[in-house]
Tab-separated table of C-alpha atoms and ligand atoms in Angstrom:
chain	number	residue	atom	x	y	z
A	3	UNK	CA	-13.078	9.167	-20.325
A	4	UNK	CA	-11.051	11.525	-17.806
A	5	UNK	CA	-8.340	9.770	-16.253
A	6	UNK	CA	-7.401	11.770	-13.176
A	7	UNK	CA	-5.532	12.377	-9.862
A	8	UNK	CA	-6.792	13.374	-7.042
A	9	UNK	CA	-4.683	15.160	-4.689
A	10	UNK	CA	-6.334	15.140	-1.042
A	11	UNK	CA	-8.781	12.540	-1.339
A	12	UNK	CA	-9.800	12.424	1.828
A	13	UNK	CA	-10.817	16.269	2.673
A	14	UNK	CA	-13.633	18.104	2.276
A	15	UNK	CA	-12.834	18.889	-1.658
A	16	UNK	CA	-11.839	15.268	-2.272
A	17	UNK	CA	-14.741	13.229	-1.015
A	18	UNK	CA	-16.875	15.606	-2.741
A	19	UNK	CA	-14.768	14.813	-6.008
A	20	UNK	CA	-15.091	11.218	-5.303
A	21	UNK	CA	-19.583	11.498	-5.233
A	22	UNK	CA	-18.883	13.278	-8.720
A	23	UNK	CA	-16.838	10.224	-10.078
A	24	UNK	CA	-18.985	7.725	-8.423
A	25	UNK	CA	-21.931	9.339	-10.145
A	26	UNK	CA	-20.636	9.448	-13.516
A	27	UNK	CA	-18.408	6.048	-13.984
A	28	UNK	CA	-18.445	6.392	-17.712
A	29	UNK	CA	-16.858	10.074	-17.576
A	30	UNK	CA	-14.285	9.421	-15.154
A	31	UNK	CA	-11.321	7.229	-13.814
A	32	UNK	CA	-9.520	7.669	-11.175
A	33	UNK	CA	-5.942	7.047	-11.686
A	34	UNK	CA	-4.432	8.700	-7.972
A	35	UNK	CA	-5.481	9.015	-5.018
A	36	UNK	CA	-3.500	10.924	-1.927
A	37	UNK	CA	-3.894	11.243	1.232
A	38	UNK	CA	-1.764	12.887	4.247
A	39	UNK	CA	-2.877	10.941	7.624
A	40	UNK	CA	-6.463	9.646	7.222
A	41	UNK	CA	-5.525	6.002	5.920
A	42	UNK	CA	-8.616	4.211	6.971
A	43	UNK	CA	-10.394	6.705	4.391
A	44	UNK	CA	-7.605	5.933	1.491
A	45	UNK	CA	-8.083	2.299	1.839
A	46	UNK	CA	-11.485	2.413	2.154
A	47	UNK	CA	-11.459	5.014	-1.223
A	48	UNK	CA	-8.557	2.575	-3.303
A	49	UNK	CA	-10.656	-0.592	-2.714
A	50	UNK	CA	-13.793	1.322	-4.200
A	51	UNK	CA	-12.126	3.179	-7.137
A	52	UNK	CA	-9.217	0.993	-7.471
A	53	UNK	CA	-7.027	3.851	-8.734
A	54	UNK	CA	-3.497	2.626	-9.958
A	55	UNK	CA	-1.366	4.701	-7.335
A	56	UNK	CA	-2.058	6.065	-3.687
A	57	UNK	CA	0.302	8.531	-1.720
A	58	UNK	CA	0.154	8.769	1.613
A	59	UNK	CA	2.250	11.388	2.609
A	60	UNK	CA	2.563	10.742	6.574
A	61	UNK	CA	5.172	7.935	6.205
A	62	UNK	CA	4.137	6.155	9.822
A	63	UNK	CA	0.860	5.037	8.064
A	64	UNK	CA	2.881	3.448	4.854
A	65	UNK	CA	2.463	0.068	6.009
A	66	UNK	CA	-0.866	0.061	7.334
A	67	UNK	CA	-1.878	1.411	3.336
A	68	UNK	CA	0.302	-0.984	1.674
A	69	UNK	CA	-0.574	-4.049	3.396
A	70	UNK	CA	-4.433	-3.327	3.057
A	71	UNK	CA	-3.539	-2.883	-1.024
A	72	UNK	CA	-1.496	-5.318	-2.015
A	73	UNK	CA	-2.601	-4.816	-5.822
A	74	UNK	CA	-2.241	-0.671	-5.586
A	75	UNK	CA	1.230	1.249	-5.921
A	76	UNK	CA	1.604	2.646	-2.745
A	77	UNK	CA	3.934	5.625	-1.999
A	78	UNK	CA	4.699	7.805	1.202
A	79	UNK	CA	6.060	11.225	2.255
A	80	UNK	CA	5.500	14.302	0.289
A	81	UNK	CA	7.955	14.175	-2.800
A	82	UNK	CA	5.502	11.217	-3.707
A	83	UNK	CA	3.180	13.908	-4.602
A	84	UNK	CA	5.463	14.707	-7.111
A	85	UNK	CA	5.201	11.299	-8.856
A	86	UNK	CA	1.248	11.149	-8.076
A	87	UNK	CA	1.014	13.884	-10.789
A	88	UNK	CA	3.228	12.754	-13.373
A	89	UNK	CA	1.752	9.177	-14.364
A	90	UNK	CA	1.020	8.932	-17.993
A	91	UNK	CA	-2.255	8.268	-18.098
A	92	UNK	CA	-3.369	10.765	-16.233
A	93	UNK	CA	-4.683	13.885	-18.053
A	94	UNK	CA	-6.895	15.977	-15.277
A	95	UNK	CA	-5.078	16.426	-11.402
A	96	UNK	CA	-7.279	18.249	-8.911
A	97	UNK	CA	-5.282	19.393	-6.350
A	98	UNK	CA	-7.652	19.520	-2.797
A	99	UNK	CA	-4.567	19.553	-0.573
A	100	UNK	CA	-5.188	22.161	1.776
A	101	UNK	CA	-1.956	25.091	2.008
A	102	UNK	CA	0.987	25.706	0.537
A	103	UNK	CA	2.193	22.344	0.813
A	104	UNK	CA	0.375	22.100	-2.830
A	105	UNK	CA	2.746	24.592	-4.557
A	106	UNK	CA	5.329	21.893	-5.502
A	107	UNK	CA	2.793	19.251	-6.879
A	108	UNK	CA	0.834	21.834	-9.011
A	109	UNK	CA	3.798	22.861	-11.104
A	110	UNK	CA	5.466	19.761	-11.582
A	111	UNK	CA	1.156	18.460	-12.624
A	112	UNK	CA	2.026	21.632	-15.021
A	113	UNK	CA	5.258	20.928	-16.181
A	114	UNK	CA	3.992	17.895	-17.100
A	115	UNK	CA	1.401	19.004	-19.388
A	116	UNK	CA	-1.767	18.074	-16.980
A	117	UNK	CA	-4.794	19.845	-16.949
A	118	UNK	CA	-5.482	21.174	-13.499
A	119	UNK	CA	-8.974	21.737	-11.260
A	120	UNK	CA	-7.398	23.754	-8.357
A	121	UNK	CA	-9.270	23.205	-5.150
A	122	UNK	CA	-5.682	24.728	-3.122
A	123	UNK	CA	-5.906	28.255	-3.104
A	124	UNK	CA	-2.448	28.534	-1.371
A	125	UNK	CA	-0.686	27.588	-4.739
A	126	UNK	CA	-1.733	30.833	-6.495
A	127	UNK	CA	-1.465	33.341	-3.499
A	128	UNK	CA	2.274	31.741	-2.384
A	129	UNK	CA	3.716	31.904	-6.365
A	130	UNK	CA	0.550	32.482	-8.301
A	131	UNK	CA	2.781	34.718	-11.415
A	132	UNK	CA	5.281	31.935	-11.816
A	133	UNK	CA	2.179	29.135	-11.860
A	134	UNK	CA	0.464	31.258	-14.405
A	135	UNK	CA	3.514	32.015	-16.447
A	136	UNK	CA	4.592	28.171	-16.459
A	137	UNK	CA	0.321	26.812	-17.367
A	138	UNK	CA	0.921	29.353	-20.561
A	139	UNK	CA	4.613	28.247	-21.409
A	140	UNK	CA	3.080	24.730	-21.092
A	141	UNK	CA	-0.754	25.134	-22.664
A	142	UNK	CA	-2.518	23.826	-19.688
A	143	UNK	CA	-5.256	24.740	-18.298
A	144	UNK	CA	-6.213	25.748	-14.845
A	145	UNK	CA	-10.058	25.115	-13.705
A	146	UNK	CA	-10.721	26.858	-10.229
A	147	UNK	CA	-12.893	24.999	-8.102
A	148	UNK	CA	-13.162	27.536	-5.361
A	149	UNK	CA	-16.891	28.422	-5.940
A	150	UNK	CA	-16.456	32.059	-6.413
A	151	UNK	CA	-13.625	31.780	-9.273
A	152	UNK	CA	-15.547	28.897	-10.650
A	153	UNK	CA	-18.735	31.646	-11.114
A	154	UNK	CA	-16.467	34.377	-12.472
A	155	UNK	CA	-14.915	31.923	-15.082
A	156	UNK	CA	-18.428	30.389	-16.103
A	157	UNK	CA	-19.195	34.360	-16.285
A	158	UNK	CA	-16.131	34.403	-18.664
A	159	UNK	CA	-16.825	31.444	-21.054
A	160	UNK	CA	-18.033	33.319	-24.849
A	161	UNK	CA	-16.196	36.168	-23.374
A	162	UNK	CA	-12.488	35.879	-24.055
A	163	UNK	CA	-11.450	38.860	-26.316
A	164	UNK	CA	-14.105	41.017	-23.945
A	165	UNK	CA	-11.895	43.384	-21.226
A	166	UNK	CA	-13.006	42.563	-17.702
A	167	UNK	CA	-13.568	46.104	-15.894
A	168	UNK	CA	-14.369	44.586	-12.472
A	169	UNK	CA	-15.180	41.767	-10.563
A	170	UNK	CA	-17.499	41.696	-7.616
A	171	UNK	CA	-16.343	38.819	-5.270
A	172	UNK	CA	-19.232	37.978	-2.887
A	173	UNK	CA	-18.649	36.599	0.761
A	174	UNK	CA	-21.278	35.464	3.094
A	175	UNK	CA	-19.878	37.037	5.993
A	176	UNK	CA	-18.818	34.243	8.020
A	177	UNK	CA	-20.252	33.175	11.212
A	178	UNK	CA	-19.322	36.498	12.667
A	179	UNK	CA	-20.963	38.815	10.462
A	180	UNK	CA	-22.124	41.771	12.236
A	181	UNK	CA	-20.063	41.500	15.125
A	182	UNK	CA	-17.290	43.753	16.596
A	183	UNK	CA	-13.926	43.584	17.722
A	184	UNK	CA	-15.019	43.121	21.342
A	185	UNK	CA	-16.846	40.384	20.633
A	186	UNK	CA	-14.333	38.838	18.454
A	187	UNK	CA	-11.196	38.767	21.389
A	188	UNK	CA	-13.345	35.968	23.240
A	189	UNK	CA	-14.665	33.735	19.877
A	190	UNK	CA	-14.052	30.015	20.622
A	191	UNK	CA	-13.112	27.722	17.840
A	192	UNK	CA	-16.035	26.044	18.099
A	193	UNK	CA	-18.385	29.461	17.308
A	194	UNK	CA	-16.075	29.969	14.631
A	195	UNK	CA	-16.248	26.721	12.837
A	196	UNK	CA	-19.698	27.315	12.260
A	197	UNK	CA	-20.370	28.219	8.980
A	198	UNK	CA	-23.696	30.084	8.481
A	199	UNK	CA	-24.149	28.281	4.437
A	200	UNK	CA	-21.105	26.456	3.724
A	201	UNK	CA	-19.410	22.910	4.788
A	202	UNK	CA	-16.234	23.061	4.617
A	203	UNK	CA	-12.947	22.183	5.865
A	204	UNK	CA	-11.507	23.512	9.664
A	205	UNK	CA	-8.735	25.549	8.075
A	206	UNK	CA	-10.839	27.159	5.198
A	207	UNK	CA	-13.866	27.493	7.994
A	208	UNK	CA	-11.657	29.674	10.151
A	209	UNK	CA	-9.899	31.703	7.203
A	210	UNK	CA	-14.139	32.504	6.270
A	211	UNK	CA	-14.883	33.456	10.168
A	212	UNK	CA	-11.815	35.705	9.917
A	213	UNK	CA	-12.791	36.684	6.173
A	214	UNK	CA	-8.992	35.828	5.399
A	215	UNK	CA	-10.195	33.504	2.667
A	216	UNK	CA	-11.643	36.148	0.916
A	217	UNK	CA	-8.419	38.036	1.116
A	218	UNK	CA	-6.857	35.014	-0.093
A	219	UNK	CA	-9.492	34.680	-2.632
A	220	UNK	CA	-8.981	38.066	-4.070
A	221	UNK	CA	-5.225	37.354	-4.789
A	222	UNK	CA	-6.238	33.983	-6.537
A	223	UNK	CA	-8.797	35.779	-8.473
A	224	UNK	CA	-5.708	38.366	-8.898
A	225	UNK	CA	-3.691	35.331	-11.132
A	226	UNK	CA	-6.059	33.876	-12.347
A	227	UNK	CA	-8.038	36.426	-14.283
A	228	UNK	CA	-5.400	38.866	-14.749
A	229	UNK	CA	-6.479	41.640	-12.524
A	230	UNK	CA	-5.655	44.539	-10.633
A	231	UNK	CA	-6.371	45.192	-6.995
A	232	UNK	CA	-8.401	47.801	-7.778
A	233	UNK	CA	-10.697	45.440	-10.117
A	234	UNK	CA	-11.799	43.728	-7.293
A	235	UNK	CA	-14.522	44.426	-5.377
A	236	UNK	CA	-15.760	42.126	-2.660
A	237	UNK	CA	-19.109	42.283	-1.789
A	238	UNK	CA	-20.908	40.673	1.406
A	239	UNK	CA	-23.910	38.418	0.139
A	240	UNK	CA	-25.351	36.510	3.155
A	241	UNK	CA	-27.516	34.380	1.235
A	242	UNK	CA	-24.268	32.494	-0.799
A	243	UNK	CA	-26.213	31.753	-3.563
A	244	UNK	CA	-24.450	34.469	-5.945
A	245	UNK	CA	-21.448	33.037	-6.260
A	246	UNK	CA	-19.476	36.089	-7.851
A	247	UNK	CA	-19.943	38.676	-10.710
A	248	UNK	CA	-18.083	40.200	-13.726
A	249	UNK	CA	-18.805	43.750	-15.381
A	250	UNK	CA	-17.382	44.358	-18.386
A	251	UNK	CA	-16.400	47.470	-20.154
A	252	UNK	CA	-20.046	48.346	-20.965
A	253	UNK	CA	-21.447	48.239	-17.387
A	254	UNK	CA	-23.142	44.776	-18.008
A	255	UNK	CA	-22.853	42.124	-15.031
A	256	UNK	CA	-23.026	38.535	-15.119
A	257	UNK	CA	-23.449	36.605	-12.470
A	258	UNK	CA	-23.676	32.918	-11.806
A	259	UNK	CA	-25.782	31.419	-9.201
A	260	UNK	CA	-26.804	28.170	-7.095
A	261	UNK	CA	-27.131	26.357	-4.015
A	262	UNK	CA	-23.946	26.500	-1.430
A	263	UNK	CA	-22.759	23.629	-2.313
A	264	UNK	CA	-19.037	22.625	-3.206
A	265	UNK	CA	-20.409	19.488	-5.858
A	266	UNK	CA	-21.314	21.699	-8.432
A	267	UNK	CA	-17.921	23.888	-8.849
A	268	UNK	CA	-15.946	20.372	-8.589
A	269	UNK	CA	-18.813	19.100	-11.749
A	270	UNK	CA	-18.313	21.932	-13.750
A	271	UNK	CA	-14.572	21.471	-13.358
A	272	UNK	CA	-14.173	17.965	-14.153
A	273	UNK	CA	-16.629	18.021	-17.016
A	274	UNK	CA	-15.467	21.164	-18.634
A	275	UNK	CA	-15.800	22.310	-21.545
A	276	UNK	CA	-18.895	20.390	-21.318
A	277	UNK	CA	-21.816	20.519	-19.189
A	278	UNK	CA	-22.881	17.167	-17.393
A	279	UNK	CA	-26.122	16.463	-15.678
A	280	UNK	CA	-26.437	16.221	-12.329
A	281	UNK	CA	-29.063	15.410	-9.986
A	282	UNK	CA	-27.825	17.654	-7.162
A	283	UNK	CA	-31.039	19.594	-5.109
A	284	UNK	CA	-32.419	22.620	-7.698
A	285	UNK	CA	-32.359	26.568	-6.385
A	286	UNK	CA	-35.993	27.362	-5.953
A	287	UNK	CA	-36.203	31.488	-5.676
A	288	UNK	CA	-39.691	31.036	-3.809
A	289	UNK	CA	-37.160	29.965	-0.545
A	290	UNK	CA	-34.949	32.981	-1.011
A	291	UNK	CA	-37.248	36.355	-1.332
A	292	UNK	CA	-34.448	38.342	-0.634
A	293	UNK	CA	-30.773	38.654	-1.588
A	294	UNK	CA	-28.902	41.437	0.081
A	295	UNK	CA	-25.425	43.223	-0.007
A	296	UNK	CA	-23.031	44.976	1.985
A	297	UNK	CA	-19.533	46.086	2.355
A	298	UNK	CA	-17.205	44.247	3.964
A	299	UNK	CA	-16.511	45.253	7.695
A	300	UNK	CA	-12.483	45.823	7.184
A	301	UNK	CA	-11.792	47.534	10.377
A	302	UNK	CA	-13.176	44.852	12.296
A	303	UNK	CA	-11.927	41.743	9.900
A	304	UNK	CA	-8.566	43.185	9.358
A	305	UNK	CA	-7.463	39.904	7.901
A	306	UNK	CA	-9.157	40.900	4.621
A	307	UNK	CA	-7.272	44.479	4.580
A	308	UNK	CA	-4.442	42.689	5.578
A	309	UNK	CA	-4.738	40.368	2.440
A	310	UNK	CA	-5.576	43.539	0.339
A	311	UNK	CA	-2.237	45.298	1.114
A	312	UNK	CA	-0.282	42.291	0.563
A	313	UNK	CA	-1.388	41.850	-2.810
A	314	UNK	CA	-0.639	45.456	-3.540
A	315	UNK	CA	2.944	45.372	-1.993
A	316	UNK	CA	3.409	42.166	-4.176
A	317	UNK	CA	6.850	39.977	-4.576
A	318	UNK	CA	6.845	37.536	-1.426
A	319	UNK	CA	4.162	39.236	0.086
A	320	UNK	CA	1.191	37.197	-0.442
A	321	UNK	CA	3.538	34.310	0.562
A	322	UNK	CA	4.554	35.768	3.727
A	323	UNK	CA	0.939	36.434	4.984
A	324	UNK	CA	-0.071	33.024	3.632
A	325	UNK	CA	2.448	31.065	5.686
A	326	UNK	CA	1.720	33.046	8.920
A	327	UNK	CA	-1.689	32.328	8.701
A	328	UNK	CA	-1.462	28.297	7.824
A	329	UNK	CA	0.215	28.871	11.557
A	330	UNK	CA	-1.947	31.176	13.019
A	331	UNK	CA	-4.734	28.984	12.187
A	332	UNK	CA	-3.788	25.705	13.338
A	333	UNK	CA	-2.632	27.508	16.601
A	334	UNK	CA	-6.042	29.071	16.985
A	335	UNK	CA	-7.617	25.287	16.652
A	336	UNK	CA	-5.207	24.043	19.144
A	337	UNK	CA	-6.409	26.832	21.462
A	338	UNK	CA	-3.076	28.462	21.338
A	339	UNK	CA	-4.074	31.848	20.486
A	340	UNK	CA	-7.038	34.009	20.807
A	341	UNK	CA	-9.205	35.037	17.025
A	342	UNK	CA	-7.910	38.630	16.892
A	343	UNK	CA	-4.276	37.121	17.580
A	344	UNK	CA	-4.422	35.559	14.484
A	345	UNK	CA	-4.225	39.022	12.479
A	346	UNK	CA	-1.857	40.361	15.313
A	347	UNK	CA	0.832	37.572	14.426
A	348	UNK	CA	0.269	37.974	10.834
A	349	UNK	CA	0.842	41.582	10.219
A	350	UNK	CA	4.071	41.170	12.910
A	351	UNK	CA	5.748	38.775	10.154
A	352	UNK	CA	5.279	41.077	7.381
A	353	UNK	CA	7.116	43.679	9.350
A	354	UNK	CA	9.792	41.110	9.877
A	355	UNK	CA	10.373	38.534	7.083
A	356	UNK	CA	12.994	39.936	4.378
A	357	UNK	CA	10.660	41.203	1.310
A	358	UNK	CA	11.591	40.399	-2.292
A	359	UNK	CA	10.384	41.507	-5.072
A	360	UNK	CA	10.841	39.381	-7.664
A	361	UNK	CA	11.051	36.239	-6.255
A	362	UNK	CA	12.061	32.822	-7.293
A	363	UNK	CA	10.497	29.450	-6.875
A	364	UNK	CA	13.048	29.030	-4.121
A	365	UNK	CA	12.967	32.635	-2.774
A	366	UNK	CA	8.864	31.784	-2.124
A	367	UNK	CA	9.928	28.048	-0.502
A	368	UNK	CA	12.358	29.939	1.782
A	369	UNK	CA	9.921	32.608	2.545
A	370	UNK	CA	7.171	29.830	3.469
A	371	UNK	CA	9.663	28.033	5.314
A	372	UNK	CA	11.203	31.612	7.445
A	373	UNK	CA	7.638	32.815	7.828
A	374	UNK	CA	6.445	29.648	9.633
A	375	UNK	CA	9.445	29.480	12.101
A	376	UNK	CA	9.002	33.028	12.896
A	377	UNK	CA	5.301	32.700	13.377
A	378	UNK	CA	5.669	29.739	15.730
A	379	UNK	CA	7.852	31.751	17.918
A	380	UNK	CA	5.318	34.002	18.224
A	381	UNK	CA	2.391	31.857	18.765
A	382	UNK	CA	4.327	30.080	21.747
A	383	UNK	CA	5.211	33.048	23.295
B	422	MG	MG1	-14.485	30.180	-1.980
């Protein structure tokens, strides 16, 4: 039995995490759940799992949560997150907390010796050396859940003393594939949260429309599998049913491949190193005749270029770009800004925030926390 935490139970991630559990009762317990504002959801989630702890982190809903659970431990505001990840019993935290509001959480789930299934991309791409250095110093491990790192570390399994020469990250293209920058200044949110293949989350939706999440993706893959830039290729594969590739040093490729759909990465995380059966929809090749690939349209999506450099540049970088777009993004779904705005704003603060090098944990809070003031001023301009 896994005892576990689950950080951002009420997203997209987390009530995906929550069918897995439900499914398999005698594999899993839920020990935490968090939320940030949604505490209907929370309630409705503690009464069903009855975990022993629930965070809400938006501290106007505390009483609402703790009244409607008297027999729960009930915390508020974001340190809570802190103490969500430390309880003793639990050995497995998946953090689905969406930005780099996760950073803090992760490590101290590491420093505390907890395995991790990391559904928050942010946390690797703000301070992803330090959170690799500090799951080696401490012998956890980290399970992505983002469906194309999930692939490439299936791909990996048998093949640990086996150099990686490349990796081919595939994207579908968003819901703007095709298109060009004229058409792009007049997107509305609403084109843009439609995903061709995937359901997702708004902010993750948008980063795939503006293909930063695959920018964002190839710095995650970056940490986690020890890479260069220059081993990373990403590769536009409409269909989303390759999930991502590896070719090692003698030219041979695997790849792993199923349906679009977020349940089986969270599975294969939770159960790991095992395999669990599952009764989720089978890929049938007779519906797809066709799989086809392309390079990605840079010029156009400069967000992925954008991401690209940063992780070349290195130090705070990834952090700075990170930060600007967590604003750009929810200032793009408040109708604040137009889509190509977004990359505008972006590249402005890398101009502008102070780089460092080799920063610290707190260099990488204060560069979060400079970036986003900066960014606002720009957005309200
Ligand atoms: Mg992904």
């Amino acid at each position: 039995m896994k005892r576990i935490s689950i950080l951002g139970s009420t997203g997209s991630i987390g009530t995906q995490a929550l069918d897995v559990v439900r499914a398999n009762p005698d594999l899993y317990k839920v020990e935490v759940l968090t939320a940030q504002n949604n505490a209907a959801l929370l309630i409705e989630q503690a009464l069903a799992f009855k975990p022993a702890m629930v965070v809400i982190t938006c501290e106007d809903h505390y009483q609402t949560v703790k009244k409607a659970l008297p027999n729960v431990e009930v915390l508020c505001g974001e340190e809570a997150l802190i103490a969500a990840v430390q309880l003793p019993q639990v050995d497995f935290v998946l953090t689905a907390i969406m930005g780099s509001v996760g950073l803090k959480p992760t490590i101290a789930a590491i420093q505390s010796k907890k395995d991790i299934g990391l559904a928050n991309k942010e946390t690797l791409v703000v301070a992803g050396e330090l959170v690799m250095q500090l799951a080696k110093e401490n012998g956890v491990k980290i399970i992505p859940v983002d469906s194309e790192h999930s692939a490439i570390f299936q791909c990996l399994v048998g093949e640990e003393s086996n150099p990686i020469e490349k990796i081919f990250l595939t994207a579908s293209g968003g819901p703007f594939r095709g298109k060009d920058t004229a058409f792009l200044t007049n997107v509305t949110k609403k084109e843009a949260l439609k995903h061709p293949n995937w359901v997702m989350g708004a902010k993750i939706t948008i980063d795939s429309a503006s293909l930063m999440n695959k920018g964002l993706e190839a710095i995650e893959a970056k940490w986690l599998f020890d890479l260069k830039s220059e081993q990373i290729e990403v590769v536009v594969h409409p269909q989303s049913i390759i999930h991502s590739m590896v070719q090692f040093n003698d030219g041979s490729i695997k790849a792993q491949l199923g349906l679009p759909d977020m349940k089986l990465p969270i599975h294969y995380a939770l159960a790991y190193p095992q395999r669990v059966n599952s009764n989720f929809e089978r890929f049938n090749f007779l519906n797809y005749p066709e799989f086809t690939f392309s390079q990605a349209d840079t010029k156009t999506f400069r967000n992925l270029d954008i991401a690209f450099r940063a992780m070349e540049k290195g130090g705070n970088m990834p952090c700075i770009i990170n930060a600007a777009n967590e604003v750009v993004v929810d200032a793009f779904l408040k109708d604040k800004i137009g889509f190509l705005q977004m990359s505008d704003i972006i590249e402005e603060c890398m101009q502008e925030i102070e780089f460092i090098l080799k920063p610290t944990l707190n260099n990488y809070l204060e560069t979060d926390h400079h970036t986003r003031i900066f960014a606002n001023t720009l957005v309200t301009k």
